[in-house]
Coordinates of C-alpha atoms and ligand atoms in Angstrom, one line a residue:
X1 CA -20.6 -0.1 -9.8
X2 CA -20.0 3.5 -10.8
X3 CA -17.1 4.2 -13.1
X4 CA -15.5 7.6 -13.3
X5 CA -15.2 8.5 -17.0
X6 CA -12.3 10.5 -18.3
X7 CA -12.3 12.2 -21.7
X8 CA -10.0 10.8 -24.3
X9 CA -8.2 12.5 -27.1
X10 CA -7.8 10.7 -30.5
X11 CA -5.5 7.7 -30.5
X12 CA -1.7 8.3 -30.4
X13 CA 0.5 6.7 -33.0
X14 CA 4.0 8.3 -33.0
X15 CA 6.1 10.1 -30.4
X16 CA 5.0 13.4 -31.9
X17 CA 1.5 12.6 -30.7
X18 CA 2.8 12.6 -27.1
X19 CA 1.8 15.6 -25.1
X20 CA 5.4 15.9 -23.8
X21 CA 6.5 16.6 -27.4
X22 CA 3.7 18.8 -28.6
X23 CA 0.6 16.6 -28.9
X24 CA -2.7 16.9 -27.0
X25 CA -2.9 15.2 -23.6
X26 CA -4.7 11.9 -23.7
X27 CA -6.8 12.7 -20.7
X28 CA -8.6 15.9 -19.8
X29 CA -8.8 14.9 -16.1
X30 CA -5.9 13.6 -14.0
X31 CA -6.0 9.8 -13.8
X32 CA -4.8 8.8 -10.4
X33 CA -3.1 5.6 -9.3
X34 CA -5.5 4.9 -6.4
X35 CA -8.8 6.8 -6.6
X36 CA -11.1 5.6 -3.8
X37 CA -13.4 2.7 -4.5
X38 CA -16.9 3.5 -3.3
X39 CA -19.5 0.9 -2.4
X40 CA -23.2 1.3 -2.3
X41 CA -23.9 5.0 -1.6
X42 CA -27.5 4.3 -0.4
X43 CA -26.3 1.9 2.2
X44 CA -23.6 4.3 3.3
X45 CA -26.1 7.2 3.6
X46 CA -28.5 5.0 5.6
X47 CA -25.7 4.1 8.0
X48 CA -24.7 7.8 8.4
X49 CA -28.3 8.7 9.2
X50 CA -28.3 5.9 11.8
X51 CA -25.2 7.4 13.3
X52 CA -26.8 10.8 13.5
X53 CA -30.1 9.5 14.9
X54 CA -28.1 7.5 17.5
X55 CA -25.9 10.4 18.4
X56 CA -23.1 7.9 19.0
X57 CA -20.2 9.2 16.8
X58 CA -17.1 7.4 18.1
X59 CA -15.6 5.5 21.1
X60 CA -16.3 1.9 20.3
X61 CA -19.7 2.6 18.7
X62 CA -21.9 -0.1 17.2
X63 CA -20.5 0.2 13.6
X64 CA -16.9 0.0 14.8
X65 CA -17.8 -3.2 16.7
X66 CA -19.5 -4.5 13.6
X67 CA -16.6 -3.6 11.4
X68 CA -14.2 -5.4 13.7
X69 CA -16.5 -8.5 13.6
X70 CA -16.5 -8.5 9.8
X71 CA -12.7 -8.3 9.7
X72 CA -12.5 -11.2 12.2
X73 CA -14.8 -13.2 9.9
X74 CA -12.9 -12.3 6.8
X75 CA -9.4 -13.0 8.2
X76 CA -10.2 -15.9 10.6
X77 CA -8.2 -14.1 13.3
X78 CA -9.3 -14.1 17.0
X79 CA -9.1 -10.3 17.6
X80 CA -9.4 -7.1 15.6
X81 CA -8.9 -3.6 17.0
X82 CA -10.0 -0.9 14.6
X83 CA -8.0 2.3 14.6
X84 CA -8.0 5.8 13.1
X85 CA -5.3 4.9 10.6
X86 CA -2.6 2.3 10.1
X87 CA 0.3 4.5 11.2
X88 CA -1.2 4.9 14.7
X89 CA -2.1 1.2 14.7
X90 CA 1.6 0.4 14.1
X91 CA 2.6 2.7 17.0
X92 CA 0.1 1.1 19.3
X93 CA 1.4 -2.4 18.4
X94 CA 5.0 -1.2 19.0
X95 CA 4.1 0.0 22.5
X96 CA 1.9 -2.9 23.3
X97 CA 4.7 -5.4 22.4
X98 CA 7.1 -3.3 24.6
X99 CA 9.6 -2.9 21.8
X100 CA 12.9 -1.1 22.5
X101 CA 16.2 -0.4 20.9
X102 CA 16.2 -1.5 17.3
X103 CA 13.7 -3.0 14.9
X104 CA 14.6 -4.5 11.5
X105 CA 12.4 -3.6 8.6
X106 CA 12.6 -3.2 4.9
X107 CA 13.5 0.3 3.5
X108 CA 11.3 -0.4 0.4
X109 CA 8.0 0.6 2.0
X110 CA 5.8 3.7 2.6
X111 CA 7.6 6.1 5.0
X112 CA 4.9 5.4 7.8
X113 CA 6.5 2.0 8.5
X114 CA 9.8 3.6 9.5
X115 CA 8.3 6.7 11.1
X116 CA 6.1 4.7 13.4
X117 CA 9.3 3.3 15.0
X118 CA 11.3 6.5 15.0
X119 CA 8.4 8.4 16.5
X120 CA 8.6 6.1 19.5
X121 CA 12.3 6.4 19.9
X122 CA 13.1 3.1 18.3
X123 CA 15.9 2.9 15.7
X124 CA 14.7 1.5 12.4
X125 CA 17.4 -0.8 11.0
X126 CA 16.8 -1.1 7.3
X127 CA 17.2 -4.4 5.5
X128 CA 17.4 -5.0 1.8
X129 CA 14.7 -6.7 -0.2
X130 CA 14.4 -9.7 -2.4
X131 CA 14.6 -8.5 -6.0
X132 CA 11.8 -10.9 -7.1
X133 CA 9.2 -10.2 -4.4
X134 CA 10.2 -6.7 -3.3
X135 CA 9.7 -7.8 0.3
X136 CA 12.3 -8.1 3.1
X137 CA 15.0 -10.6 2.3
X138 CA 15.2 -13.1 5.2
X139 CA 18.8 -14.0 4.1
X140 CA 19.9 -10.5 4.9
X141 CA 18.3 -10.2 8.4
X142 CA 20.6 -12.1 10.6
X143 CA 23.7 -9.9 10.0
X144 CA 21.6 -7.0 11.2
X145 CA 20.6 -8.5 14.5
X146 CA 22.4 -7.0 17.5
X147 CA 21.8 -7.1 21.3
X148 CA 19.5 -4.1 20.8
X149 CA 17.2 -5.8 18.3
X150 CA 13.7 -6.3 19.7
X151 CA 11.7 -7.2 16.6
X152 CA 11.3 -7.7 12.9
X153 CA 8.7 -5.5 11.2
X154 CA 8.0 -7.1 7.8
X155 CA 5.8 -5.5 5.1
X156 CA 3.5 -7.5 2.8
X157 CA 4.2 -5.0 0.1
X158 CA 1.9 -4.6 -2.9
X159 CA -0.3 -7.2 -1.3
X160 CA 2.4 -9.8 -2.0
X161 CA 3.3 -11.8 1.0
X162 CA 6.8 -12.0 2.6
X163 CA 8.6 -15.3 3.1
X164 CA 6.7 -15.6 6.4
X165 CA 8.0 -19.1 7.3
X166 CA 11.6 -17.9 7.1
X167 CA 10.9 -14.8 9.1
X168 CA 9.1 -16.8 11.7
X169 CA 12.1 -19.1 12.0
X170 CA 14.5 -16.2 12.4
X171 CA 12.3 -14.5 15.0
X172 CA 12.0 -17.7 17.1
X173 CA 15.7 -18.5 16.9
X174 CA 16.6 -15.0 18.2
X175 CA 13.7 -14.5 20.5
X176 CA 12.4 -11.5 18.6
X177 CA 8.9 -10.2 18.2
X178 CA 7.6 -10.5 14.6
X179 CA 4.8 -8.2 13.3
X180 CA 3.6 -7.3 9.9
X181 CA 2.7 -4.1 8.1
X182 CA 0.0 -5.5 6.0
X183 CA -1.4 -2.2 4.9
X184 CA -1.5 -3.4 1.3
X185 CA -2.5 -7.0 2.0
X186 CA -6.1 -7.1 3.1
X187 CA -7.8 -10.1 1.4
X188 CA -4.5 -11.7 0.5
X189 CA -3.3 -15.1 1.6
X190 CA -0.1 -16.9 2.4
X191 CA 0.0 -20.7 1.9
X192 CA -3.8 -20.6 1.7
X193 CA -4.3 -18.8 5.0
X194 CA -5.7 -15.3 4.9
X195 CA -3.2 -12.6 6.0
X196 CA -4.0 -11.2 9.5
X197 CA -3.0 -13.9 11.9
X198 CA 0.7 -14.2 11.3
X199 CA 3.4 -13.2 13.8
X200 CA 2.4 -11.4 17.0
X201 CA 0.2 -8.9 15.2
X202 CA -0.6 -7.5 11.7
X203 CA -1.7 -4.0 10.7
X204 CA -4.1 -3.1 7.9
X205 CA -4.8 0.3 6.3
X206 CA -8.2 1.4 5.2
X207 CA -7.0 4.8 3.9
X208 CA -9.0 6.4 1.0
X209 CA -6.5 5.1 -1.5
X210 CA -6.6 1.5 -0.3
X211 CA -8.9 -0.8 -2.3
X212 CA -11.2 -1.1 0.7
X213 CA -11.4 2.2 2.5
X214 CA -13.0 3.6 5.6
X215 CA -12.1 7.2 4.5
X216 CA -9.2 7.0 7.0
X217 CA -8.7 3.9 9.1
X218 CA -6.7 1.0 10.1
X219 CA -7.0 -2.3 12.1
X220 CA -4.8 -4.5 14.1
X221 CA -5.4 -8.2 14.1
X222 CA -3.9 -10.8 16.5
X223 CA -4.5 -14.2 17.9
X224 CA -2.9 -13.2 21.2
X225 CA -5.6 -12.6 23.9
X226 CA -3.4 -10.7 26.3
X227 CA -2.0 -8.5 23.5
X228 CA -5.5 -7.8 22.1
X229 CA -6.5 -6.6 25.6
X230 CA -3.5 -4.2 25.8
X231 CA -4.1 -2.9 22.3
X232 CA -7.8 -2.1 23.1
X233 CA -6.8 -0.1 26.2
X234 CA -3.9 1.7 24.5
X235 CA -6.2 2.8 21.6
X236 CA -8.4 4.7 24.2
X237 CA -5.8 6.5 26.4
X238 CA -5.5 3.4 28.7
X239 CA -9.0 3.9 30.2
X240 CA -10.4 0.8 31.8
X241 CA -13.5 2.7 33.0
X242 CA -14.8 6.3 33.0
X243 CA -12.4 7.5 35.6
X244 CA -9.7 4.9 35.7
X245 CA -6.6 4.7 33.6
X246 CA -4.5 1.6 33.9
X247 CA -1.8 2.1 31.3
X248 CA -0.2 4.6 28.9
X249 CA -2.4 5.1 25.8
X250 CA -3.2 7.3 22.9
X251 CA -6.3 8.3 20.9
X252 CA -6.3 5.7 18.2
X253 CA -10.0 5.2 17.9
X254 CA -11.9 4.7 14.7
X255 CA -15.0 6.9 14.4
X256 CA -18.5 5.7 13.4
X257 CA -18.6 7.3 10.0
X258 CA -15.3 5.7 9.0
X259 CA -16.7 2.3 10.2
X260 CA -19.9 2.9 8.2
X261 CA -17.8 3.5 5.1
X262 CA -15.6 0.5 5.9
X263 CA -18.6 -1.8 6.4
X264 CA -20.2 -0.5 3.2
X265 CA -17.1 -1.1 1.2
X266 CA -16.5 -4.5 2.7
X267 CA -19.8 -5.5 1.2
X268 CA -18.3 -4.7 -2.2
X269 CA -15.0 -6.4 -1.5
X270 CA -15.3 -9.1 -4.1
X271 CA -16.5 -6.7 -6.8
X272 CA -13.4 -4.5 -6.1
X273 CA -11.1 -7.4 -6.3
X274 CA -12.7 -8.5 -9.6
X275 CA -12.2 -5.1 -11.1
X276 CA -8.6 -4.9 -9.9
X277 CA -8.0 -8.4 -11.3
X278 CA -9.5 -7.5 -14.7
X279 CA -7.5 -4.3 -14.8
X280 CA -4.3 -6.2 -13.9
X281 CA -4.9 -8.8 -16.6
X282 CA -5.7 -6.2 -19.2
X283 CA -2.4 -4.4 -18.4
X284 CA -0.6 -7.7 -18.6
X285 CA -2.1 -8.5 -22.0
X286 CA -1.7 -5.1 -23.5
X287 CA 1.9 -4.6 -22.3
X288 CA 3.0 -8.2 -23.2
X289 CA 6.1 -8.5 -25.2
X290 CA 7.4 -5.0 -24.5
X291 CA 11.2 -5.3 -24.2
X292 CA 12.5 -4.5 -20.8
X293 CA 9.1 -4.1 -19.2
X294 CA 7.9 -6.5 -16.5
X295 CA 4.5 -6.4 -14.8
X296 CA 5.1 -7.6 -11.3
X297 CA 3.2 -10.9 -11.1
X298 CA 0.8 -11.9 -8.3
X299 CA 1.0 -15.4 -6.9
X300 CA -2.3 -16.6 -8.3
X301 CA -2.2 -19.8 -6.2
X302 CA -3.0 -17.4 -3.3
X303 CA -5.9 -15.0 -2.7
X304 CA -4.8 -11.7 -4.1
X305 CA -6.4 -8.2 -4.1
X306 CA -4.5 -7.0 -7.2
X307 CA -4.6 -3.4 -5.8
X308 CA -1.2 -2.3 -7.2
X309 CA -0.2 -2.6 -10.8
X310 CA 3.5 -2.3 -10.7
X311 CA 5.8 -2.1 -13.7
X312 CA 9.5 -2.7 -13.5
X313 CA 11.7 -1.3 -16.2
X314 CA 15.1 -2.5 -17.2
X315 CA 16.8 0.7 -18.6
X316 CA 19.4 -1.3 -20.4
X317 CA 16.7 -2.6 -22.7
X318 CA 14.2 0.3 -22.7
X319 CA 16.8 3.0 -23.1
X320 CA 14.2 5.5 -21.9
X321 CA 14.4 5.7 -18.1
X322 CA 11.6 5.2 -15.6
X323 CA 11.6 8.9 -14.8
X324 CA 11.4 9.9 -18.4
X325 CA 8.4 7.6 -18.9
X326 CA 6.8 9.1 -15.8
X327 CA 7.3 12.6 -17.1
X328 CA 5.6 11.6 -20.4
X329 CA 2.7 10.0 -18.6
X330 CA 2.2 13.0 -16.4
X331 CA 1.9 15.3 -19.4
X332 CA -0.8 12.9 -20.7
X333 CA -2.5 13.4 -17.3
X334 CA -1.7 9.9 -16.2
X335 CA -0.3 10.4 -12.7
X336 CA 1.7 7.2 -12.4
X337 CA 3.7 7.0 -9.2
X338 CA 7.2 5.9 -8.4
X339 CA 6.3 4.4 -5.0
X340 CA 8.4 4.1 -2.8
X341 CA 11.2 6.2 -4.1
X342 CA 13.9 6.9 -2.9
X343 CA 13.5 4.3 -0.2
X344 CA 13.2 5.1 3.5
X345 CA 16.9 4.8 4.1
X346 CA 17.6 7.6 1.7
X347 CA 14.9 9.9 3.2
X348 CA 15.4 12.3 6.2
X349 CA 15.8 11.7 9.1
X350 CA 17.3 8.3 8.2
X351 CA 19.6 9.2 5.3
X352 CA 22.4 10.6 7.5
X353 CA 23.3 7.2 8.9
X354 CA 21.6 4.4 7.0
X355 CA 24.0 2.3 4.8
X356 CA 23.2 1.8 1.1
X357 CA 20.9 -1.1 0.1
X358 CA 21.7 -2.1 -3.5
X359 CA 18.5 -4.1 -4.3
X360 CA 16.2 -1.5 -2.8
X361 CA 18.0 1.3 -4.7
X362 CA 17.9 -0.6 -7.9
X363 CA 14.2 -1.2 -7.6
X364 CA 13.5 2.4 -6.5
X365 CA 14.9 3.5 -9.8
X366 CA 12.9 1.1 -11.9
X367 CA 9.4 0.7 -10.7
X368 CA 6.2 2.7 -11.4
X369 CA 2.6 2.1 -10.3
X370 CA -0.2 2.5 -12.8
X371 CA -3.8 3.7 -12.3
X372 CA -6.3 1.0 -11.3
X373 CA -9.4 0.5 -9.3
X374 CA -13.1 1.1 -10.1
X375 CA -12.4 4.7 -11.3
X376 CA -10.3 3.5 -14.3
X377 CA -12.1 2.2 -17.4
X378 CA -10.9 -0.4 -19.9
X379 CA -10.6 2.3 -22.5
X380 CA -8.4 4.3 -20.1
X381 CA -6.1 1.3 -19.6
X382 CA -5.9 0.8 -23.4
X383 CA -4.8 4.4 -23.8
X384 CA -2.2 4.2 -21.0
X385 CA -0.8 1.0 -22.6
X386 CA -0.7 2.6 -26.0
X387 CA 1.3 5.5 -24.6
X388 CA 3.7 3.2 -22.9
X389 CA 4.1 1.1 -26.0
X390 CA 4.9 4.1 -28.1
X391 CA 7.5 5.3 -25.6
X392 CA 9.2 1.9 -25.1
X393 CA 9.2 0.9 -28.8
X394 CA 10.9 4.2 -29.6
X395 CA 13.1 4.3 -26.4
X396 CA 16.2 5.5 -28.2
X397 CA 14.5 8.3 -30.0
X398 CA 12.6 9.4 -26.9
X399 CA 15.6 9.4 -24.7
X400 CA 17.6 11.4 -27.3
X401 CA 14.9 14.0 -27.3
X402 CA 15.2 14.4 -23.5
X403 CA 19.0 14.5 -23.8
X404 CA 18.9 17.2 -26.5
X405 CA 16.7 19.4 -24.3
X406 CA 19.1 19.0 -21.4
X407 CA 22.0 20.0 -23.8
X408 CA 20.1 23.0 -25.1
X409 CA 21.3 26.3 -23.7
X410 CA 17.7 27.7 -23.4
Ligands
T4K501 N1 2.3 1.1 5.6 C1 2.3 1.0 4.3 C2 3.0 0.0 3.6 C3 1.5 2.0 3.6 O1 1.5 1.9 2.2 C4 0.8 3.0 4.3 C5 0.0 4.0 3.6 C6 0.8 2.9 5.7 C7 1.6 2.0 6.3 C8 0.1 3.9 6.5 O2 -1.3 3.8 6.4 P1 -2.3 5.0 6.8 O3 -1.7 5.6 8.1 O4 -2.3 6.0 5.7 O5 -3.6 4.3 7.0 C9 -1.0 7.1 -0.3 C10 -1.7 7.1 1.0 O6 -1.9 8.4 1.6 C11 -1.1 6.2 2.1 O7 -2.1 5.9 3.0 C12 -0.5 4.9 1.4 N2 0.1 4.1 2.3 C13 0.4 5.3 0.3 C14 0.9 4.1 -0.4 O8 -0.3 6.0 -0.7 P2 0.1 9.0 -1.7 O9 1.5 9.4 -1.7 O10 -0.3 8.2 -2.9 O11 -0.7 10.3 -1.6 P3 -2.3 10.6 -1.5 O12 -2.9 9.7 -0.4 O13 -2.4 12.0 -1.2 O14 -3.1 10.3 -2.8 C15 -3.0 9.3 -3.7 C16 -3.8 9.5 -5.0 O15 -5.2 9.2 -4.8 C17 -3.6 10.8 -5.4 O16 -2.8 10.7 -6.5 C18 -5.0 11.5 -5.4 C19 -6.0 10.4 -5.2 N3 -6.9 10.6 -4.1 C20 -6.4 10.7 -2.8 C21 -7.3 10.9 -1.8 C22 -6.8 11.0 -0.4 C23 -8.2 10.7 -4.4 O17 -8.7 10.6 -5.6 N4 -9.1 10.8 -3.4 C24 -8.7 10.9 -2.1 O18 -9.6 11.0 -1.2 O19 -0.1 8.2 -0.3

């Protein structure tokens, strides 16, 4: 597996070695959180040549069909509908389920989850999350249900599953549809069952930054035969034959090159998970014992893809804030991210009316995602952890330096 090498400067020991305070950056090249994993190039090239030879580029081509079959095998779900991305996949599911009025979802998610609803004229009603799991808190859903509510859209965030049994119960009791944004959760399981077949439907993302990518891409999985039929029609403008349209539809098709990339990367699925797991465990080891810093655990009794390495900081203990740490990391060329700040409910167009969500807001101010995947080496992780240790172990001094800059008249 190819590994992208970045250049390292000599080891850092004190806060004066940090680039933010005058030292040399640790990395010459930016180190991203989610650089694409790339499977066997030769196999991908062969597939691309096949596509060109066949002159069949999109519209349910043979590689798209094979990609769907592989996902069916991997998830154990009856149907898979591959799409151009996960956002359009969510929109197609929303239409196919005939949703209206209001849908309850977490605010702590990528903006696409909320936009997919709003784009179709449905009001996203934001629910707070469980502070431990960062996923929608089932205990807070019932008070949000009104006569307009048509569904719950839960998110298996960071590849960590929601409390699916509790959500299922609420949905059944109130006759609501339940579907999942599982953009992060490909290859993960809940109670030993691979994610993909829960609720009415689930949506995966195969965007470049996801641990399995198809350049851009998504997929809808469902065990519902009638729904699958509708989804397939809607993905292709509602065409049932060359000159017959039976329903409203959109262009949500996956193209053949994306499917070729997806198939190639699926062949390396286990290697990618292995690397993510090694990275995750190395971070856990090298950051162990740091006051106020918690690496979000994965439930290792389940299948996990380990694709997000998420740190939660308690500023009462670290003194230095999450945003100060991010500034320091950026200056070292470590582009850590504060996903999913500030929360959908505090983002236009939702911020004018959405009420505050204390847990979501607390988490939004405390978490940061660190670089992982096959583009990050063990040496890179050691350097990143070294920087974090220097900052947190000298939290008071670092924070004072930031404050003195703010106070300075120049
Ligand atoms: N639901 C959830 C819960 C999601 O997280 C997402 C997407 C969706 C739905 C919608 O799925 P899609 O419609 O996209 O299939 C990224 C992704 O763009 C986005 O797909 C993803 N979630 C989100 C969590 O992360 P950003 O803000 O990280 O920016 P981006 O994609 O420009 O770049 C990420 C990093 O990777 C950069 O730091 C640079 C690097 N990069 C990026 C690309 C595209 C590369 O090295 N190579 C590349 O080709 O959004």
